[in-house]
XYZ file of N, CA, C and O in Angstrom:
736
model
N -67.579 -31.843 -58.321
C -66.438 -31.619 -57.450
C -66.235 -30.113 -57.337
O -66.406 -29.523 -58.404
N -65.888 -29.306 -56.223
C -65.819 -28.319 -55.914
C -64.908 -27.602 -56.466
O -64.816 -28.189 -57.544
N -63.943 -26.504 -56.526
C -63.194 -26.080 -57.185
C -61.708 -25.929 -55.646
O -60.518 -25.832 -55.945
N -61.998 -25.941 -54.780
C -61.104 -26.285 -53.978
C -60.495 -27.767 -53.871
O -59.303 -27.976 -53.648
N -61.545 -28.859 -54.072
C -61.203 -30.056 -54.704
C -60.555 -30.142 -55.232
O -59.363 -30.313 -54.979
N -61.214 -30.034 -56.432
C -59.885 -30.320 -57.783
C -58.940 -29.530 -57.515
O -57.850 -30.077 -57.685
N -58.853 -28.097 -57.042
C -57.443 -28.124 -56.742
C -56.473 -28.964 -56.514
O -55.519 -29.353 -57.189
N -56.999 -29.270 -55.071
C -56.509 -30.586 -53.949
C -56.008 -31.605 -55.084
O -54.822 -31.843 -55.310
N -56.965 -32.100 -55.679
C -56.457 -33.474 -56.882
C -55.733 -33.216 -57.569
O -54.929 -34.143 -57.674
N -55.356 -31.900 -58.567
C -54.727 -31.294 -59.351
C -53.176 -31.213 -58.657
O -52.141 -31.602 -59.198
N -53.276 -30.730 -57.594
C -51.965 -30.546 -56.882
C -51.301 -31.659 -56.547
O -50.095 -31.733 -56.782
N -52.103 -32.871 -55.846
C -51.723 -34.186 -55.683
C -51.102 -34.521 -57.110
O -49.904 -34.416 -57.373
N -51.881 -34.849 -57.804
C -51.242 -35.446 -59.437
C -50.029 -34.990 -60.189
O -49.300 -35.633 -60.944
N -49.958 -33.335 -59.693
C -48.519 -32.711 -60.030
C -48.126 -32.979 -59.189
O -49.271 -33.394 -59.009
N -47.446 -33.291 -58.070
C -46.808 -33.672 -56.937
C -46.278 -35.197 -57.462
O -45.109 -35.581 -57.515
N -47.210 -35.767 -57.745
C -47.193 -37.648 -58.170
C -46.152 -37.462 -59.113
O -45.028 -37.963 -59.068
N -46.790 -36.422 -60.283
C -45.726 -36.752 -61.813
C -44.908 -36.239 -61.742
O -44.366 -36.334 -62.844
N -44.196 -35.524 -60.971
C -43.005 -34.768 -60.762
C -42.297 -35.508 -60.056
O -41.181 -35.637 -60.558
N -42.500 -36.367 -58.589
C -41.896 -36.995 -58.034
C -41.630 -38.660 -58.656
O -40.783 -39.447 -58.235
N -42.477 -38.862 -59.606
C -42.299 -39.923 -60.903
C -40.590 -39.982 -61.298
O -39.762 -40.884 -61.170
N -40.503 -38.701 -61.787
C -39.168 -38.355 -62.374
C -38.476 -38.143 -62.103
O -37.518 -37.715 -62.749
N -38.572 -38.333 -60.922
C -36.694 -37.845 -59.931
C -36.340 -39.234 -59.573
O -36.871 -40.131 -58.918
N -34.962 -39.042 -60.420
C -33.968 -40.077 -59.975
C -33.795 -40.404 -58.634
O -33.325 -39.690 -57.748
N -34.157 -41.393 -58.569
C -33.894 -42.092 -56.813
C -35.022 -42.213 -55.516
O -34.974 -42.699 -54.386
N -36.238 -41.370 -56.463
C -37.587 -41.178 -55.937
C -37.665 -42.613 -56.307
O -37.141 -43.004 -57.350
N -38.572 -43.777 -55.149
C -39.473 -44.869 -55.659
C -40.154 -44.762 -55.610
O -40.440 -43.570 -55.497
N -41.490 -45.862 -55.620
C -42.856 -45.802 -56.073
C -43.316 -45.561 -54.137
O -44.150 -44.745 -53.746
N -42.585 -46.417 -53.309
C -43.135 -45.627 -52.031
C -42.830 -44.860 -51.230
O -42.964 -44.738 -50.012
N -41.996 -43.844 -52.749
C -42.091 -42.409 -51.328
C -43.030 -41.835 -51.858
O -43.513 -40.916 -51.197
N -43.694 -42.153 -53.313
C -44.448 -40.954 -54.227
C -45.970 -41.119 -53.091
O -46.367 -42.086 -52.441
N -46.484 -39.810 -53.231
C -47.509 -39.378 -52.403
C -48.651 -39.999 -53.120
O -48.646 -40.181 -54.337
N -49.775 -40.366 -52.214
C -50.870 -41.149 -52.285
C -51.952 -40.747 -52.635
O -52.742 -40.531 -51.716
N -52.346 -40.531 -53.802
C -53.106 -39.833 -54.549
C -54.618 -40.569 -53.789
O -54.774 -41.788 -53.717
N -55.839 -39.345 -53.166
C -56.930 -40.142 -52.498
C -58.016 -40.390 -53.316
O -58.210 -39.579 -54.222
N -58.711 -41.255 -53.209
C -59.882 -41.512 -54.136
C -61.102 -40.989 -53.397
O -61.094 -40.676 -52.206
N -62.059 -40.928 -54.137
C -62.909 -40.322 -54.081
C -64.172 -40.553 -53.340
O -64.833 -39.623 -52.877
N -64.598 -42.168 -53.200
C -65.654 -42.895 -52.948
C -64.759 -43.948 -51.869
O -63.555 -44.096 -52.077
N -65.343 -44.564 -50.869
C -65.220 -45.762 -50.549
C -66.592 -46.344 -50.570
O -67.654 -45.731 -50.680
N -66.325 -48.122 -50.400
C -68.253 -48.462 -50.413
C -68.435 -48.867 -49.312
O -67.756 -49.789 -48.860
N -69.509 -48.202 -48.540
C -69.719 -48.486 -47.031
C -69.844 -49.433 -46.481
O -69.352 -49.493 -45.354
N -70.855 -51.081 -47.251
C -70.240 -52.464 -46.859
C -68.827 -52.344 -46.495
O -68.441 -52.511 -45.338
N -68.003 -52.039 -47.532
C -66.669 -52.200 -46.813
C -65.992 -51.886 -46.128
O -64.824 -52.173 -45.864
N -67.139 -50.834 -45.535
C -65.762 -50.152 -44.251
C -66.238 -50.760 -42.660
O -67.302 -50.577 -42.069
N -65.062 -51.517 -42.247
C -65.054 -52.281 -40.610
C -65.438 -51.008 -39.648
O -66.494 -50.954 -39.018
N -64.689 -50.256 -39.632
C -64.575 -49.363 -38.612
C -64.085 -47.999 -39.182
O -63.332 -47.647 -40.089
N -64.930 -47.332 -38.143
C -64.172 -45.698 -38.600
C -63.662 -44.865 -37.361
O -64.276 -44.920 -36.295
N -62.585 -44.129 -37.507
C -62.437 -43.511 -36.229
C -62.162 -41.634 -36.396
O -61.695 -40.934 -37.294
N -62.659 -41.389 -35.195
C -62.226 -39.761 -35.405
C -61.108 -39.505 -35.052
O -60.724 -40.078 -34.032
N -60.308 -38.703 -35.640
C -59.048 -38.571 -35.019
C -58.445 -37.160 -33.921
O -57.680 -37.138 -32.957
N -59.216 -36.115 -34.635
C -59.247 -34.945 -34.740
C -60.399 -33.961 -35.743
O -61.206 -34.458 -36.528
N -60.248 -32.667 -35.515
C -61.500 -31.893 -36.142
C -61.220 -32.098 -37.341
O -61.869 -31.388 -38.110
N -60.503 -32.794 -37.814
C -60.545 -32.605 -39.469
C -60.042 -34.030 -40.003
O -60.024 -34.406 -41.175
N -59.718 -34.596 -39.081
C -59.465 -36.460 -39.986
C -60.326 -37.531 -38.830
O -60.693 -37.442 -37.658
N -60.407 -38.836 -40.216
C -61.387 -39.375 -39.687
C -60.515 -40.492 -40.579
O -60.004 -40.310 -41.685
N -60.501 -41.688 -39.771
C -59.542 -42.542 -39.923
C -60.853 -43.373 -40.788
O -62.027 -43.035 -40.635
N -60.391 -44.598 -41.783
C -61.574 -45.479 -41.930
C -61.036 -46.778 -42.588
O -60.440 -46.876 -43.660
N -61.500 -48.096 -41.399
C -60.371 -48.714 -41.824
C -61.364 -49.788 -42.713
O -62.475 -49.906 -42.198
N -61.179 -50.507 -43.826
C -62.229 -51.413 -44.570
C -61.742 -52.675 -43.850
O -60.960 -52.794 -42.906
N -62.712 -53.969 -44.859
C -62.570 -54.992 -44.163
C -61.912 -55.789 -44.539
O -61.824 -56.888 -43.991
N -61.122 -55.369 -45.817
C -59.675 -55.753 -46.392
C -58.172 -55.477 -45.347
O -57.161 -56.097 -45.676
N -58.103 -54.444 -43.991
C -57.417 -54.137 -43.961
C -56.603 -53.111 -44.567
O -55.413 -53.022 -44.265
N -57.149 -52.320 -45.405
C -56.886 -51.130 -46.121
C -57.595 -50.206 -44.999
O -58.701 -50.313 -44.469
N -56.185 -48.920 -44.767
C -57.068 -47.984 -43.994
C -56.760 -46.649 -45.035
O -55.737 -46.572 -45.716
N -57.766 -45.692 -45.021
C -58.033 -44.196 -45.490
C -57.808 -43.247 -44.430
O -58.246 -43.489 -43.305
N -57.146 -42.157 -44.686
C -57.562 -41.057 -43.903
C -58.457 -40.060 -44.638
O -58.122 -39.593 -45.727
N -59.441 -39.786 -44.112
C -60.151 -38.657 -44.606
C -59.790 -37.352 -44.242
O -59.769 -37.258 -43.014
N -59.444 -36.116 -44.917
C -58.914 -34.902 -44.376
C -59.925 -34.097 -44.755
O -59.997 -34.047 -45.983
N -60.765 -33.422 -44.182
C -61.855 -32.723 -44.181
C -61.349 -31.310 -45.041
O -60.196 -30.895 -45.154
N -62.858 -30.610 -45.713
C -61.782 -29.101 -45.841
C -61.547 -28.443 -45.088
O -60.601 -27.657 -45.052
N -62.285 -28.602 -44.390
C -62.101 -27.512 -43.453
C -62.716 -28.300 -41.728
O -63.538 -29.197 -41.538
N -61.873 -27.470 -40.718
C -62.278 -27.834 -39.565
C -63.971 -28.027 -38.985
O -64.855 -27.187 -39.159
N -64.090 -28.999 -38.458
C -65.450 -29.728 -38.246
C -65.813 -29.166 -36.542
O -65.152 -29.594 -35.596
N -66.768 -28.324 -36.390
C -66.698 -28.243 -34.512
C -67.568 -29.149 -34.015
O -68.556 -29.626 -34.572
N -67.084 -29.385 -32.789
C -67.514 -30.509 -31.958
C -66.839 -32.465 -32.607
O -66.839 -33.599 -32.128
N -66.467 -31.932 -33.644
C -65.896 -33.445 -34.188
C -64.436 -33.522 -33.033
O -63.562 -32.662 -33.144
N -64.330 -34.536 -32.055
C -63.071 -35.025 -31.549
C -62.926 -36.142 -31.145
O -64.029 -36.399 -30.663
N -62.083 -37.295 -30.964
C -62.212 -38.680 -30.876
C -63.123 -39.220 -29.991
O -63.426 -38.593 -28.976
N -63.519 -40.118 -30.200
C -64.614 -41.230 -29.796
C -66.031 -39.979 -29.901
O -66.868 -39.888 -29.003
N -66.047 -39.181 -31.061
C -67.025 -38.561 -31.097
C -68.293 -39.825 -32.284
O -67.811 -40.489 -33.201
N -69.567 -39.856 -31.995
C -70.038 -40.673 -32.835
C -70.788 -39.543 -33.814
O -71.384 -38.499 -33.548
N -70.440 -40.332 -35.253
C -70.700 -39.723 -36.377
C -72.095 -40.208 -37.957
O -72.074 -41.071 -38.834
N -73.050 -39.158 -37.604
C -73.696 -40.026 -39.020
C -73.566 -39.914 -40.211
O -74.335 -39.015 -40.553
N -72.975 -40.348 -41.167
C -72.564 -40.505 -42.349
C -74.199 -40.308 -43.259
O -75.263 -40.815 -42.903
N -73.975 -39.434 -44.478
C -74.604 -39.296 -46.067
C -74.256 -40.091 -46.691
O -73.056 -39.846 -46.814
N -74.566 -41.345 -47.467
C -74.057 -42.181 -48.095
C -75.109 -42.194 -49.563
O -76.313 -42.445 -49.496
N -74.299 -41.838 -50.998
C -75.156 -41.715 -52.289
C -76.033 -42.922 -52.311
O -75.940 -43.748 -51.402
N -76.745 -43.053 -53.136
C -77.872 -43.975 -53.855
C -76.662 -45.667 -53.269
O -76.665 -46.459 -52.326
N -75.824 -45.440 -54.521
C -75.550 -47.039 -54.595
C -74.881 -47.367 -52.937
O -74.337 -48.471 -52.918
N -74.831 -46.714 -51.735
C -73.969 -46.887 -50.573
C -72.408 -46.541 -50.259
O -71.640 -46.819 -49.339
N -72.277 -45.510 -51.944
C -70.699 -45.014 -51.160
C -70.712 -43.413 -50.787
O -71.380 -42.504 -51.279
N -69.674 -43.400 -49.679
C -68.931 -42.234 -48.935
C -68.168 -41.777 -49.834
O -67.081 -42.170 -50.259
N -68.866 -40.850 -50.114
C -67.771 -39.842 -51.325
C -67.386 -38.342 -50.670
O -67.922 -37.640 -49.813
N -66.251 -38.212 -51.461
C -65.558 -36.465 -51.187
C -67.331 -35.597 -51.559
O -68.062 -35.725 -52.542
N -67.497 -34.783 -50.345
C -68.619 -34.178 -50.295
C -69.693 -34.112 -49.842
O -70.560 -33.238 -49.867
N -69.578 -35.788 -49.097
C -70.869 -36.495 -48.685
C -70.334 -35.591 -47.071
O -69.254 -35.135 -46.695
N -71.755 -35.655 -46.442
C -71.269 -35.035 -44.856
C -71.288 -35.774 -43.976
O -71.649 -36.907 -44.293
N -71.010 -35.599 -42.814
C -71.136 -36.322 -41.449
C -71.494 -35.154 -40.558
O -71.145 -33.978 -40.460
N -72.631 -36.253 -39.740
C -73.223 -34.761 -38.536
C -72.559 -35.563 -37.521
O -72.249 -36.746 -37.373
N -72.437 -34.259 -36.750
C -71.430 -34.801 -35.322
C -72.894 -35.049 -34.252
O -73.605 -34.104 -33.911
N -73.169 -36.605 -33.799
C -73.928 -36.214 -32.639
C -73.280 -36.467 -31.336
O -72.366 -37.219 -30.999
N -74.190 -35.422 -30.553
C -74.042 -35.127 -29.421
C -74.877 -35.947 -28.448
O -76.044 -36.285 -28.647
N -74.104 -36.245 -27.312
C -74.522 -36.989 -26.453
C -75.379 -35.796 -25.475
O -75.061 -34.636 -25.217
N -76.453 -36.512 -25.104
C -77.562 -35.777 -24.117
C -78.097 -36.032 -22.865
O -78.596 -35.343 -21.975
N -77.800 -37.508 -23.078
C -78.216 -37.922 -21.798
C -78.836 -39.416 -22.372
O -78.316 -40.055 -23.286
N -80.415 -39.933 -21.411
C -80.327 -41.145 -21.556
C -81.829 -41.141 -22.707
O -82.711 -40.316 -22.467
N -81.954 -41.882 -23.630
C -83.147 -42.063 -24.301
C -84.255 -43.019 -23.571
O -84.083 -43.898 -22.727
N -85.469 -42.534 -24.199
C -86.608 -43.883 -23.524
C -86.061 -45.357 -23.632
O -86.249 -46.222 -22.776
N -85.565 -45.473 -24.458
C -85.125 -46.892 -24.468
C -83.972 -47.420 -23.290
O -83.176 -46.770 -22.612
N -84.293 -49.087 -23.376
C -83.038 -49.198 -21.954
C -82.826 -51.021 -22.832
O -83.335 -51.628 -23.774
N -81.671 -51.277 -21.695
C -80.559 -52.324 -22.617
C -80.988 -52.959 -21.343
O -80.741 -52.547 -20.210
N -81.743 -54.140 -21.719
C -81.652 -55.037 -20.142
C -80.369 -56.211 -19.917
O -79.963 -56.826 -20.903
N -79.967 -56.381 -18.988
C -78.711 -57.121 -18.881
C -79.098 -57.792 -17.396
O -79.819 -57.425 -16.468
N -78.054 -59.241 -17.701
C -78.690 -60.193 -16.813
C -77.827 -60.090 -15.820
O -77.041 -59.235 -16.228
N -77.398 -60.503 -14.525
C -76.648 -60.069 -13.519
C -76.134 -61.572 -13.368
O -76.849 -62.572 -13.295
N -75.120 -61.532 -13.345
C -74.146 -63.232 -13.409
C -74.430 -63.667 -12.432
O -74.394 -63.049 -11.367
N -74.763 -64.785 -12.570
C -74.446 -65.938 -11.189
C -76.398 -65.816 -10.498
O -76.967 -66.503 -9.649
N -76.897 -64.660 -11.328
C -78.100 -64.708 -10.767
C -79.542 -64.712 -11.855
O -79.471 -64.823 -13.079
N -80.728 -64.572 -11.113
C -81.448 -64.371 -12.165
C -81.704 -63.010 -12.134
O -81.999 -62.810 -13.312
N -81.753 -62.372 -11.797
C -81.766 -61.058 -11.721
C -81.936 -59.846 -12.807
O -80.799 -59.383 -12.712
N -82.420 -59.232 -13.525
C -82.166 -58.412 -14.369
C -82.187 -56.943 -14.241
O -83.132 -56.531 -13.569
N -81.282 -55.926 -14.775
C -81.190 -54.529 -14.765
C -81.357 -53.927 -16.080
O -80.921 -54.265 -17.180
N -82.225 -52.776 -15.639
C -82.266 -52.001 -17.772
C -81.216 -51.127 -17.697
O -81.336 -50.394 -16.715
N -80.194 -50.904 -18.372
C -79.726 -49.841 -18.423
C -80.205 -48.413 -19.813
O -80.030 -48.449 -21.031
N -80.600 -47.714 -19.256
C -81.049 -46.270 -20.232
C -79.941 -46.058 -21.295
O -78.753 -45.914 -21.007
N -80.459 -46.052 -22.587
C -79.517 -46.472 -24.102
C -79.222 -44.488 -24.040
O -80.013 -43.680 -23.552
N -78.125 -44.225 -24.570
C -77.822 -42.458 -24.583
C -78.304 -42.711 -25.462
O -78.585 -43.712 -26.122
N -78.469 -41.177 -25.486
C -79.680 -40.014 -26.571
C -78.692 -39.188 -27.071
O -77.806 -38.465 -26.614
N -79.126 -39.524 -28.170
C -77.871 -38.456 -29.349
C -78.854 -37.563 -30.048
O -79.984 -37.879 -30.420
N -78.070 -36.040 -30.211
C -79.119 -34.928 -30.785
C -77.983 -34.532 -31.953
O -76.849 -34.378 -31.500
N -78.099 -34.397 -33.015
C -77.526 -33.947 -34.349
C -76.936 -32.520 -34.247
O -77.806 -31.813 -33.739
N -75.910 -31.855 -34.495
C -75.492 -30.840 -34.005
C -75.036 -30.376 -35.348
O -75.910 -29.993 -36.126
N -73.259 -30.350 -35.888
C -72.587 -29.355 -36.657
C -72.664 -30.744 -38.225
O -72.510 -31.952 -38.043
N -72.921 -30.115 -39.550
C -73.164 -31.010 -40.517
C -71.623 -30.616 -40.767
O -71.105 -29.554 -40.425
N -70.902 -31.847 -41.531
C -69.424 -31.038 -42.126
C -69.492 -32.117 -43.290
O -70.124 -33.172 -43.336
N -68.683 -31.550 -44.172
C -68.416 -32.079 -45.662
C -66.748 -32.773 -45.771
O -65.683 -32.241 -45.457
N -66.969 -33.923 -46.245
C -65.876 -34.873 -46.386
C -65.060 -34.521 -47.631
O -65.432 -33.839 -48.586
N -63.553 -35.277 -47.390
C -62.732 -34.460 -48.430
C -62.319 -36.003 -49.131
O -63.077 -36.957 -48.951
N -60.964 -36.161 -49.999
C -60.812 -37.188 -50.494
C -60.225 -38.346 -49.636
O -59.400 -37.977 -48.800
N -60.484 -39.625 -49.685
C -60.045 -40.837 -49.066
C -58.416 -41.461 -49.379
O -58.155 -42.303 -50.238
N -57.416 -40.804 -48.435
C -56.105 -41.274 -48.646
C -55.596 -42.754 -47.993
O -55.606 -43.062 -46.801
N -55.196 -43.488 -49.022
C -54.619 -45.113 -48.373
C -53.389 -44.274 -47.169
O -52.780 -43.211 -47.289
N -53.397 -45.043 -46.328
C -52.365 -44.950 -45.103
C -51.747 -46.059 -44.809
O -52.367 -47.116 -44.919
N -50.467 -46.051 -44.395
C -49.977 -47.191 -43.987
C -50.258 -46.785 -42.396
O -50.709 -45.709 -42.004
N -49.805 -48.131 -41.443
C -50.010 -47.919 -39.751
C -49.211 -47.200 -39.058
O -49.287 -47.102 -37.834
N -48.170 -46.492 -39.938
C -46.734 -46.047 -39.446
C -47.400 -43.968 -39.974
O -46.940 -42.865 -39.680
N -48.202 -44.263 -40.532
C -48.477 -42.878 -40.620
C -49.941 -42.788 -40.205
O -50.721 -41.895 -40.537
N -50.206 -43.860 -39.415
C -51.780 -43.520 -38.425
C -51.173 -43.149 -37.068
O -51.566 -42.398 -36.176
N -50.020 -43.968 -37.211
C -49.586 -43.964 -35.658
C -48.970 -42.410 -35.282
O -49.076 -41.871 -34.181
N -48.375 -41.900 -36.348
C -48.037 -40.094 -36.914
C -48.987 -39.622 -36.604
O -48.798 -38.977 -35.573
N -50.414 -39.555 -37.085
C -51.337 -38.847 -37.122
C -52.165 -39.143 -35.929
O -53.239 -38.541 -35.910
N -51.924 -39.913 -34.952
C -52.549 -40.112 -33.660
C -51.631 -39.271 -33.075
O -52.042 -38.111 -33.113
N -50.460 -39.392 -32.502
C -49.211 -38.893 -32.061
C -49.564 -37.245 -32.371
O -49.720 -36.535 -31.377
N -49.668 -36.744 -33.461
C -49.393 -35.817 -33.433
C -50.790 -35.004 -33.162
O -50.749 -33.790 -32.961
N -52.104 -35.767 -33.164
C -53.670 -35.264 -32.469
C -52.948 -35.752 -31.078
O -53.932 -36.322 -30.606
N -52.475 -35.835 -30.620
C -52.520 -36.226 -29.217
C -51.203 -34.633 -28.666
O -51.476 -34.029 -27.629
N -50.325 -34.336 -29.241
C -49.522 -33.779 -28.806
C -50.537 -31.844 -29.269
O -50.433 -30.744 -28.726
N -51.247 -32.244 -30.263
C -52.603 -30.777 -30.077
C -52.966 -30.904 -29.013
O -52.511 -30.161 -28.143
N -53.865 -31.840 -28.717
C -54.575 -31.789 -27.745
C -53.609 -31.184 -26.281
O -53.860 -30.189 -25.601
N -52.999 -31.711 -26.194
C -51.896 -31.699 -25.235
C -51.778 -30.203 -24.692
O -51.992 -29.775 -23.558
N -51.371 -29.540 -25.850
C -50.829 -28.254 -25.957
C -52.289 -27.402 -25.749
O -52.426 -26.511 -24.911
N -53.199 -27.796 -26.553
C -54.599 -26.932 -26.259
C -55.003 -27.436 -24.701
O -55.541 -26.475 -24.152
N -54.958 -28.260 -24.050
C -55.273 -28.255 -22.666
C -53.944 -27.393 -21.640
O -54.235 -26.926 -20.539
N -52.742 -27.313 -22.128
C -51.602 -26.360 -21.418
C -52.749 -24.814 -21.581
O -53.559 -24.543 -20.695
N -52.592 -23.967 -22.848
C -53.183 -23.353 -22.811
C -54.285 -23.060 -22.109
O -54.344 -21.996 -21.494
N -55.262 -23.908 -22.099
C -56.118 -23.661 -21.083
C -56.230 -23.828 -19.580
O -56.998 -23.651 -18.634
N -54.992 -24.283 -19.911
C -54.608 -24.115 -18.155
C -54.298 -22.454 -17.860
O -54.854 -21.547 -17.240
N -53.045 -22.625 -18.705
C -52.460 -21.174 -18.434
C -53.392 -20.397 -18.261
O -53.342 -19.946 -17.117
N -54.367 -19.949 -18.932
C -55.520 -19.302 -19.044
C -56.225 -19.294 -17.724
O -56.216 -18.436 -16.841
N -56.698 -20.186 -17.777
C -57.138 -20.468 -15.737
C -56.618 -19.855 -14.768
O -57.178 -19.171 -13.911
N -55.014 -20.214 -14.961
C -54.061 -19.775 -14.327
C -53.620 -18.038 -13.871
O -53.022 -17.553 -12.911
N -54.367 -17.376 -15.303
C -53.700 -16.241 -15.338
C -54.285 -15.214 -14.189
O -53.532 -14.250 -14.044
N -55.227 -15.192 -13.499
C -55.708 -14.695 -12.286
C -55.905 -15.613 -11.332
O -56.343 -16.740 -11.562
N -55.518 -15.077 -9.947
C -54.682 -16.011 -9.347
C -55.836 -15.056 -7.802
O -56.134 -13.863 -7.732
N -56.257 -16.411 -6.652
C -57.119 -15.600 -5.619
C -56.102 -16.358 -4.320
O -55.541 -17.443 -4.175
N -56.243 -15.164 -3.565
C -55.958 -15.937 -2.102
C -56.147 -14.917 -1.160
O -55.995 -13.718 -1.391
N -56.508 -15.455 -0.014
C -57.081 -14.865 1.224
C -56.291 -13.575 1.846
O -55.064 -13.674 1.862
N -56.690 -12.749 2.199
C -56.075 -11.588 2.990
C -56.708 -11.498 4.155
O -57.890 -11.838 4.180
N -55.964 -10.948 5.561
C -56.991 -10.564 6.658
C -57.026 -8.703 6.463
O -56.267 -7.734 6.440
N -58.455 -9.063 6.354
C -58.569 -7.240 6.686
C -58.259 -6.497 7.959
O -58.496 -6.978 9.067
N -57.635 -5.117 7.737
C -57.279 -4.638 8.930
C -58.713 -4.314 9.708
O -59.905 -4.381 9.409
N -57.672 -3.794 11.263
C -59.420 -4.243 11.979
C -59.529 -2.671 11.875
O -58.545 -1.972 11.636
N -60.647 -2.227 12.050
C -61.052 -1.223 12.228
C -61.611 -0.521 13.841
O -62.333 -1.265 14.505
N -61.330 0.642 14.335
C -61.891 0.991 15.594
C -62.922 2.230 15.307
O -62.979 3.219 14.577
N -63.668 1.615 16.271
C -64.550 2.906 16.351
C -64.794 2.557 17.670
O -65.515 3.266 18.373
């Protein structure tokens, strides 16, 4: 484990035992100490949320957020991701994910039958090329009331980073003039 890690864990655990002891604190406000591993059989689905969380929900119905250490480029939702998974098949704090990138269409094609007929069409399967590697942080339980937070509030970034880039667009501005005429 890294030494920014254990920070991270160290700080969580004082956070836990301190909020243990305050009168009127219960067991679900105390903060959710993340584990370390999930086992990849068990995870249903995973989602990106943003450059630095990655939702992952198992097939218990238990969901994780993963909080990266650091910002991931090119990671942003419905981005597809390939997972490092150790020997026995778990996703641990450390393991990476490469972000791939969509390219276009691969040799391969998806044939599909056309209803009502006999007819068939291939469609060309996308071609993914491996781009930015990033390193995973610890696996926090979430309830749906703080996915729905953490969507909400990737959605209100995004939001604000597309204003900006408007403004930006915005900030030189063209429009037509008639030139004076000239005599000679």
């Amino acid at each position: 484990m890294s030494g920014r890690s254990r920070a991270q864990v160290l700080a969580a655990l004082i956070v836990t035992t301190c909020a243990a002891g305050v009168p009127g604190v219960s067991a679900a406000d105390e903060p959710s100490i993340g584990q370390a591993c999930i086992h990849h059989p068990s995870i249903k689905r995973s989602k990106v949320l943003n450059d630095r969380n990655i939702l992952f929900v198992m097939n218990d119905k238990t969901m994780y957020n993963n909080v990266m250490p650091r910002q991931c480029p090119g990671m942003k939702p419905n981005t597809m991701l390939a997972d490092t998974y150790s020997n026995n098949s778990d996703l641990c704090n450390g393991s990476t994910v490469t972000v791939m990138q969509r390219v276009g269409a691969s040799s391969m094609s998806t044939p599909v039958t056309i209803p009502g007929s006999n007819q068939h069409i291939a469609f060309p399967a996308p071609a993914f090329v491996p781009t930015f590697v990033c390193p995973i942080g610890l696996f926090v339980p979430v309830t749906q009331d703080e996915v729905d937070t953490l969507i909400a509030m990737t959605s209100q970034q995004q939001s604000a980073r597309r204003a900006q880039r408007r403004a930006g667009r915005d900030a030189i501005r063209t429009e037509s003039v008639e030139l004076p005429q000239t005599t000679e």
